[in-house]
PDB file of C-alpha atoms in Angstrom:
ATOM      1  CA  UNK A 267     213.443 -28.775 109.373  1.00 64.00           C
ATOM      2  CA  UNK A 268     214.033 -30.889 106.277  1.00 73.00           C
ATOM      3  CA  UNK A 269     217.296 -30.646 104.401  1.00 74.00           C
ATOM      4  CA  UNK A 270     217.621 -30.200 100.665  1.00 78.00           C
ATOM      5  CA  UNK A 271     220.485 -30.657  98.221  1.00 80.00           C
ATOM      6  CA  UNK A 272     221.957 -27.508  96.646  1.00 79.00           C
ATOM      7  CA  UNK A 273     224.240 -27.562  93.620  1.00 81.00           C
ATOM      8  CA  UNK A 274     227.556 -25.657  93.796  1.00 82.00           C
ATOM      9  CA  UNK A 275     230.894 -25.811  91.987  1.00 87.00           C
ATOM     10  CA  UNK A 276     233.134 -28.346  93.657  1.00 88.00           C
ATOM     11  CA  UNK A 277     236.072 -25.884  94.127  1.00 90.00           C
ATOM     12  CA  UNK A 278     233.720 -23.313  95.801  1.00 86.00           C
ATOM     13  CA  UNK A 279     232.334 -26.003  98.049  1.00 85.00           C
ATOM     14  CA  UNK A 280     235.815 -27.253  98.948  1.00 88.00           C
ATOM     15  CA  UNK A 281     237.003 -23.766  99.865  1.00 89.00           C
ATOM     16  CA  UNK A 282     233.856 -23.134 101.844  1.00 87.00           C
ATOM     17  CA  UNK A 283     234.265 -26.392 103.722  1.00 86.00           C
ATOM     18  CA  UNK A 284     237.952 -25.602 104.550  1.00 89.00           C
ATOM     19  CA  UNK A 285     237.109 -22.114 105.789  1.00 86.00           C
ATOM     20  CA  UNK A 286     234.092 -23.334 107.750  1.00 87.00           C
ATOM     21  CA  UNK A 287     236.293 -25.944 109.554  1.00 88.00           C
ATOM     22  CA  UNK A 288     239.027 -23.364 110.217  1.00 90.00           C
ATOM     23  CA  UNK A 289     236.449 -21.029 111.884  1.00 88.00           C
ATOM     24  CA  UNK A 290     234.685 -23.846 113.783  1.00 90.00           C
ATOM     25  CA  UNK A 291     231.490 -23.922 111.713  1.00 89.00           C
ATOM     26  CA  UNK A 292     229.733 -26.916 110.214  1.00 88.00           C
ATOM     27  CA  UNK A 293     229.154 -26.831 106.482  1.00 85.00           C
ATOM     28  CA  UNK A 294     225.416 -26.911 107.161  1.00 85.00           C
ATOM     29  CA  UNK A 295     225.612 -23.848 109.495  1.00 87.00           C
ATOM     30  CA  UNK A 296     227.783 -21.782 107.159  1.00 85.00           C
ATOM     31  CA  UNK A 297     225.643 -22.612 104.122  1.00 85.00           C
ATOM     32  CA  UNK A 298     222.535 -21.528 105.956  1.00 86.00           C
ATOM     33  CA  UNK A 299     224.200 -18.262 106.988  1.00 86.00           C
ATOM     34  CA  UNK A 300     225.325 -17.518 103.457  1.00 83.00           C
ATOM     35  CA  UNK A 301     221.898 -18.321 101.967  1.00 85.00           C
ATOM     36  CA  UNK A 302     220.191 -16.196 104.575  1.00 88.00           C
ATOM     37  CA  UNK A 303     222.497 -13.271 103.786  1.00 85.00           C
ATOM     38  CA  UNK A 304     221.717 -13.554 100.077  1.00 84.00           C
ATOM     39  CA  UNK A 305     217.958 -13.771 100.782  1.00 88.00           C
ATOM     40  CA  UNK A 306     218.183 -10.562 102.881  1.00 87.00           C
ATOM     41  CA  UNK A 307     220.071  -8.760 100.165  1.00 85.00           C
ATOM     42  CA  UNK A 308     217.519  -9.862  97.514  1.00 87.00           C
ATOM     43  CA  UNK A 309     214.670  -8.689  99.834  1.00 88.00           C
ATOM     44  CA  UNK A 310     216.299  -5.244 100.154  1.00 85.00           C
ATOM     45  CA  UNK A 311     216.414  -4.886  96.402  1.00 85.00           C
ATOM     46  CA  UNK A 312     220.022  -5.902  95.843  1.00 80.00           C
ATOM     47  CA  UNK A 313     221.177  -8.573  93.482  1.00 80.00           C
ATOM     48  CA  UNK A 314     224.016 -11.131  93.417  1.00 74.00           C
ATOM     49  CA  UNK A 315     226.582  -8.441  92.694  1.00 78.00           C
ATOM     50  CA  UNK A 316     225.626  -6.668  95.919  1.00 79.00           C
ATOM     51  CA  UNK A 317     226.998  -9.467  98.025  1.00 79.00           C
ATOM     52  CA  UNK A 318     230.350  -9.424  96.200  1.00 80.00           C
ATOM     53  CA  UNK A 319     230.414  -5.619  96.603  1.00 80.00           C
ATOM     54  CA  UNK A 320     229.945  -5.985 100.304  1.00 82.00           C
ATOM     55  CA  UNK A 321     232.753  -8.531 100.511  1.00 84.00           C
ATOM     56  CA  UNK A 322     235.126  -6.229  98.648  1.00 83.00           C
ATOM     57  CA  UNK A 323     233.984  -3.239 100.720  1.00 81.00           C
ATOM     58  CA  UNK A 324     234.499  -5.256 103.943  1.00 86.00           C
ATOM     59  CA  UNK A 325     238.106  -5.945 102.945  1.00 87.00           C
ATOM     60  CA  UNK A 326     238.756  -2.227 102.268  1.00 85.00           C
ATOM     61  CA  UNK A 327     237.024  -1.102 105.501  1.00 85.00           C
ATOM     62  CA  UNK A 328     239.038  -3.610 107.514  1.00 90.00           C
ATOM     63  CA  UNK A 329     242.408  -2.813 105.813  1.00 89.00           C
ATOM     64  CA  UNK A 330     242.035   0.967 106.168  1.00 86.00           C
ATOM     65  CA  UNK A 331     240.329   0.728 109.628  1.00 88.00           C
ATOM     66  CA  UNK A 332     237.372   2.859 108.386  1.00 83.00           C
ATOM     67  CA  UNK A 333     234.862   3.880 110.971  1.00 83.00           C
ATOM     68  CA  UNK A 334     231.346   4.285 109.640  1.00 82.00           C
ATOM     69  CA  UNK A 335     229.767   7.610 110.513  1.00 86.00           C
ATOM     70  CA  UNK A 336     226.861   9.527 109.018  1.00 88.00           C
ATOM     71  CA  UNK A 337     227.400  12.036 106.213  1.00 85.00           C
ATOM     72  CA  UNK A 338     225.742  14.679 108.394  1.00 90.00           C
ATOM     73  CA  UNK A 339     228.444  14.176 111.033  1.00 92.00           C
ATOM     74  CA  UNK A 340     231.344  14.365 108.543  1.00 89.00           C
ATOM     75  CA  UNK A 341     229.890  17.414 106.800  1.00 92.00           C
ATOM     76  CA  UNK A 342     229.582  19.372 110.040  1.00 94.00           C
ATOM     77  CA  UNK A 343     232.953  18.230 111.371  1.00 94.00           C
ATOM     78  CA  UNK A 344     234.739  19.257 108.225  1.00 94.00           C
ATOM     79  CA  UNK A 345     232.842  22.573 108.107  1.00 94.00           C
ATOM     80  CA  UNK A 346     233.809  23.428 111.705  1.00 96.00           C
ATOM     81  CA  UNK A 347     237.400  22.365 111.123  1.00 96.00           C
ATOM     82  CA  UNK A 348     237.655  24.565 107.999  1.00 95.00           C
ATOM     83  CA  UNK A 349     236.284  27.547 109.997  1.00 96.00           C
ATOM     84  CA  UNK A 350     239.027  27.074 112.584  1.00 96.00           C
ATOM     85  CA  UNK A 351     242.063  26.106 110.499  1.00 97.00           C
ATOM     86  CA  UNK A 352     241.617  25.662 106.751  1.00 95.00           C
ATOM     87  CA  UNK A 353     245.308  25.000 106.151  1.00 96.00           C
ATOM     88  CA  UNK A 354     245.456  22.182 108.734  1.00 97.00           C
ATOM     89  CA  UNK A 355     242.337  20.568 107.277  1.00 96.00           C
ATOM     90  CA  UNK A 356     243.872  20.739 103.782  1.00 96.00           C
ATOM     91  CA  UNK A 357     246.989  19.050 105.142  1.00 97.00           C
ATOM     92  CA  UNK A 358     244.939  16.291 106.826  1.00 96.00           C
ATOM     93  CA  UNK A 359     242.891  15.756 103.637  1.00 95.00           C
ATOM     94  CA  UNK A 360     246.010  15.490 101.526  1.00 96.00           C
ATOM     95  CA  UNK A 361     247.725  13.143 104.003  1.00 96.00           C
ATOM     96  CA  UNK A 362     244.526  10.968 103.821  1.00 94.00           C
ATOM     97  CA  UNK A 363     244.865  10.936 100.049  1.00 93.00           C
ATOM     98  CA  UNK A 364     248.401   9.717 100.304  1.00 95.00           C
ATOM     99  CA  UNK A 365     247.408   6.998 102.759  1.00 94.00           C
ATOM    100  CA  UNK A 366     244.409   5.853 100.637  1.00 91.00           C
ATOM    101  CA  UNK A 367     246.512   6.017  97.464  1.00 93.00           C
ATOM    102  CA  UNK A 368     249.265   3.839  99.004  1.00 93.00           C
ATOM    103  CA  UNK A 369     246.642   1.238  99.908  1.00 91.00           C
ATOM    104  CA  UNK A 370     244.886   1.385  96.535  1.00 91.00           C
ATOM    105  CA  UNK A 371     248.158   0.838  94.697  1.00 93.00           C
ATOM    106  CA  UNK A 372     248.434  -2.519  96.435  1.00 92.00           C
ATOM    107  CA  UNK A 373     245.084  -3.477  94.942  1.00 90.00           C
ATOM    108  CA  UNK A 374     245.250  -1.774  91.499  1.00 92.00           C
ATOM    109  CA  UNK A 375     248.441  -0.699  89.691  1.00 92.00           C
ATOM    110  CA  UNK A 376     246.667   1.371  87.025  1.00 91.00           C
ATOM    111  CA  UNK A 377     243.760   3.770  86.877  1.00 88.00           C
ATOM    112  CA  UNK A 378     241.709   1.379  84.858  1.00 89.00           C
ATOM    113  CA  UNK A 379     242.195  -1.387  87.399  1.00 91.00           C
ATOM    114  CA  UNK A 380     241.220   1.125  90.073  1.00 90.00           C
ATOM    115  CA  UNK A 381     237.980   1.878  88.152  1.00 90.00           C
ATOM    116  CA  UNK A 382     237.288  -1.853  88.099  1.00 87.00           C
ATOM    117  CA  UNK A 383     237.436  -1.915  91.932  1.00 84.00           C
ATOM    118  CA  UNK A 384     235.139   1.117  92.008  1.00 86.00           C
ATOM    119  CA  UNK A 385     232.679  -0.700  89.809  1.00 83.00           C
ATOM    120  CA  UNK A 386     232.666  -3.617  92.280  1.00 76.00           C
ATOM    121  CA  UNK A 387     231.846  -1.452  95.278  1.00 74.00           C
ATOM    122  CA  UNK A 388     230.037   1.513  93.750  1.00 76.00           C
ATOM    123  CA  UNK A 389     226.572   0.316  94.829  1.00 68.00           C
ATOM    124  CA  UNK A 390     227.472   0.727  98.483  1.00 62.00           C
ATOM    125  CA  UNK A 391     229.619   3.915  98.341  1.00 72.00           C
ATOM    126  CA  UNK A 392     228.251   7.418  98.822  1.00 72.00           C
ATOM    127  CA  UNK A 393     229.912   8.419  95.585  1.00 83.00           C
ATOM    128  CA  UNK A 394     227.150   8.277  93.024  1.00 85.00           C
ATOM    129  CA  UNK A 395     229.151   8.286  89.807  1.00 90.00           C
ATOM    130  CA  UNK A 396     232.708   8.566  88.409  1.00 92.00           C
ATOM    131  CA  UNK A 397     233.113   9.203  84.726  1.00 92.00           C
ATOM    132  CA  UNK A 398     236.523   9.175  83.097  1.00 92.00           C
ATOM    133  CA  UNK A 399     237.092  10.369  79.512  1.00 94.00           C
ATOM    134  CA  UNK A 400     240.514   9.860  77.905  1.00 89.00           C
ATOM    135  CA  UNK A 401     241.691  12.556  75.517  1.00 87.00           C
ATOM    136  CA  UNK A 402     245.128  11.445  74.304  1.00 86.00           C
ATOM    137  CA  UNK A 403     247.398  11.805  77.312  1.00 87.00           C
ATOM    138  CA  UNK A 404     244.838  13.765  79.393  1.00 92.00           C
ATOM    139  CA  UNK A 405     241.834  12.587  81.237  1.00 93.00           C
ATOM    140  CA  UNK A 406     238.651  14.385  82.241  1.00 95.00           C
ATOM    141  CA  UNK A 407     237.084  13.098  85.505  1.00 94.00           C
ATOM    142  CA  UNK A 408     233.641  13.969  86.881  1.00 95.00           C
ATOM    143  CA  UNK A 409     232.851  12.681  90.349  1.00 94.00           C
ATOM    144  CA  UNK A 410     229.363  13.102  91.738  1.00 92.00           C
ATOM    145  CA  UNK A 411     228.442  12.524  95.370  1.00 87.00           C
ATOM    146  CA  UNK A 412     231.680  13.368  97.164  1.00 81.00           C
ATOM    147  CA  UNK A 413     229.945  15.504  99.793  1.00 82.00           C
ATOM    148  CA  UNK A 414     227.297  18.252 100.094  1.00 88.00           C
ATOM    149  CA  UNK A 415     229.033  21.333 101.294  1.00 91.00           C
ATOM    150  CA  UNK A 416     231.972  23.112  99.582  1.00 93.00           C
ATOM    151  CA  UNK A 417     234.216  22.214 102.567  1.00 94.00           C
ATOM    152  CA  UNK A 418     233.670  18.422 102.331  1.00 92.00           C
ATOM    153  CA  UNK A 419     233.864  18.489  98.488  1.00 93.00           C
ATOM    154  CA  UNK A 420     237.128  20.428  98.696  1.00 94.00           C
ATOM    155  CA  UNK A 421     238.485  17.929 101.175  1.00 93.00           C
ATOM    156  CA  UNK A 422     237.436  15.095  98.863  1.00 92.00           C
ATOM    157  CA  UNK A 423     239.101  16.866  95.882  1.00 94.00           C
ATOM    158  CA  UNK A 424     242.401  17.124  97.920  1.00 95.00           C
ATOM    159  CA  UNK A 425     242.242  13.387  98.656  1.00 93.00           C
ATOM    160  CA  UNK A 426     241.494  12.695  94.944  1.00 93.00           C
ATOM    161  CA  UNK A 427     244.402  14.907  93.855  1.00 95.00           C
ATOM    162  CA  UNK A 428     246.864  12.830  95.896  1.00 95.00           C
ATOM    163  CA  UNK A 429     245.390   9.528  94.580  1.00 93.00           C
ATOM    164  CA  UNK A 430     245.710  10.752  90.954  1.00 94.00           C
ATOM    165  CA  UNK A 431     249.266  11.919  91.625  1.00 95.00           C
ATOM    166  CA  UNK A 432     250.158   8.490  92.998  1.00 93.00           C
ATOM    167  CA  UNK A 433     248.838   6.996  89.793  1.00 93.00           C
ATOM    168  CA  UNK A 434     251.190   9.272  87.886  1.00 92.00           C
ATOM    169  CA  UNK A 435     248.927  12.105  86.844  1.00 94.00           C
ATOM    170  CA  UNK A 436     249.638  15.844  86.935  1.00 95.00           C
ATOM    171  CA  UNK A 437     246.538  17.912  87.846  1.00 95.00           C
ATOM    172  CA  UNK A 438     245.825  20.587  85.267  1.00 96.00           C
ATOM    173  CA  UNK A 439     242.671  21.765  86.883  1.00 96.00           C
ATOM    174  CA  UNK A 440     240.369  20.657  89.678  1.00 96.00           C
ATOM    175  CA  UNK A 441     237.092  22.268  90.533  1.00 96.00           C
ATOM    176  CA  UNK A 442     235.134  21.244  93.634  1.00 95.00           C
ATOM    177  CA  UNK A 443     231.470  22.458  93.687  1.00 93.00           C
ATOM    178  CA  UNK A 444     228.897  22.435  96.475  1.00 86.00           C
ATOM    179  CA  UNK A 445     226.733  19.428  96.129  1.00 85.00           C
ATOM    180  CA  UNK A 446     229.652  17.018  95.864  1.00 89.00           C
ATOM    181  CA  UNK A 447     230.767  17.438  92.247  1.00 94.00           C
ATOM    182  CA  UNK A 448     234.453  17.435  91.356  1.00 95.00           C
ATOM    183  CA  UNK A 449     235.628  18.195  87.865  1.00 96.00           C
ATOM    184  CA  UNK A 450     239.237  17.288  87.133  1.00 96.00           C
ATOM    185  CA  UNK A 451     241.538  17.557  84.068  1.00 96.00           C
ATOM    186  CA  UNK A 452     244.760  15.671  84.487  1.00 96.00           C
ATOM    187  CA  UNK A 453     247.706  14.767  82.294  1.00 95.00           C
ATOM    188  CA  UNK A 454     249.517  11.548  82.423  1.00 88.00           C
ATOM    189  CA  UNK A 455     253.238  11.957  83.191  1.00 81.00           C
ATOM    190  CA  UNK A 456     255.509  10.258  80.655  1.00 55.00           C
ATOM    191  CA  UNK A 457     256.519   7.521  83.126  1.00 49.00           C
ATOM    192  CA  UNK A 458     252.916   7.210  84.357  1.00 42.00           C
ATOM    193  CA  UNK A 459     251.738   6.895  80.745  1.00 41.00           C
ATOM    194  CA  UNK A 460     253.916   3.779  80.509  1.00 43.00           C
ATOM    195  CA  UNK A 461     252.366   2.506  83.739  1.00 44.00           C
ATOM    196  CA  UNK A 462     248.808   3.010  82.463  1.00 44.00           C
ATOM    197  CA  UNK A 463     249.329   0.650  79.531  1.00 40.00           C
TER     198      UNK A 463
END
């Protein structure tokens, strides 16, 4: 197969060459793998941002040791768990929120930085949309796509509550609805207000 020259920024090429050597790849092999991955993403209807989203998502999955399962599985598992012990499920969902919030704080120190991370990975998340409206020291959030049943949406709202609290917000109201919609009104604590700037 004939080889062709491809243009790239010298710093990107240098970093790629170093990483390829460190992992035992030739520059030729790693370039072909990268180009093949981009071609596959483009064929599937993605764009150049999709690849960067996948890289960021990969880091998060690896750091949090996330296991991919189907939504159907999670929905049914949460529903059965709620039927058996709603208080314990709430406790687990809140503990998950604390764990996720602790991790997210290492990546983003403010809510707006966190929203930037969401924008990077939103294409590959089950969450369809997050809208945030600032009204003075309060925010209104609307999250769509956090589950189907009321049980999974309630669990997601408990996780979200702990994340927002970690970012210094006091929850005024939180309404989970079947179909995966969560409506939140939260107020920035005085100290958190300073953090958000």
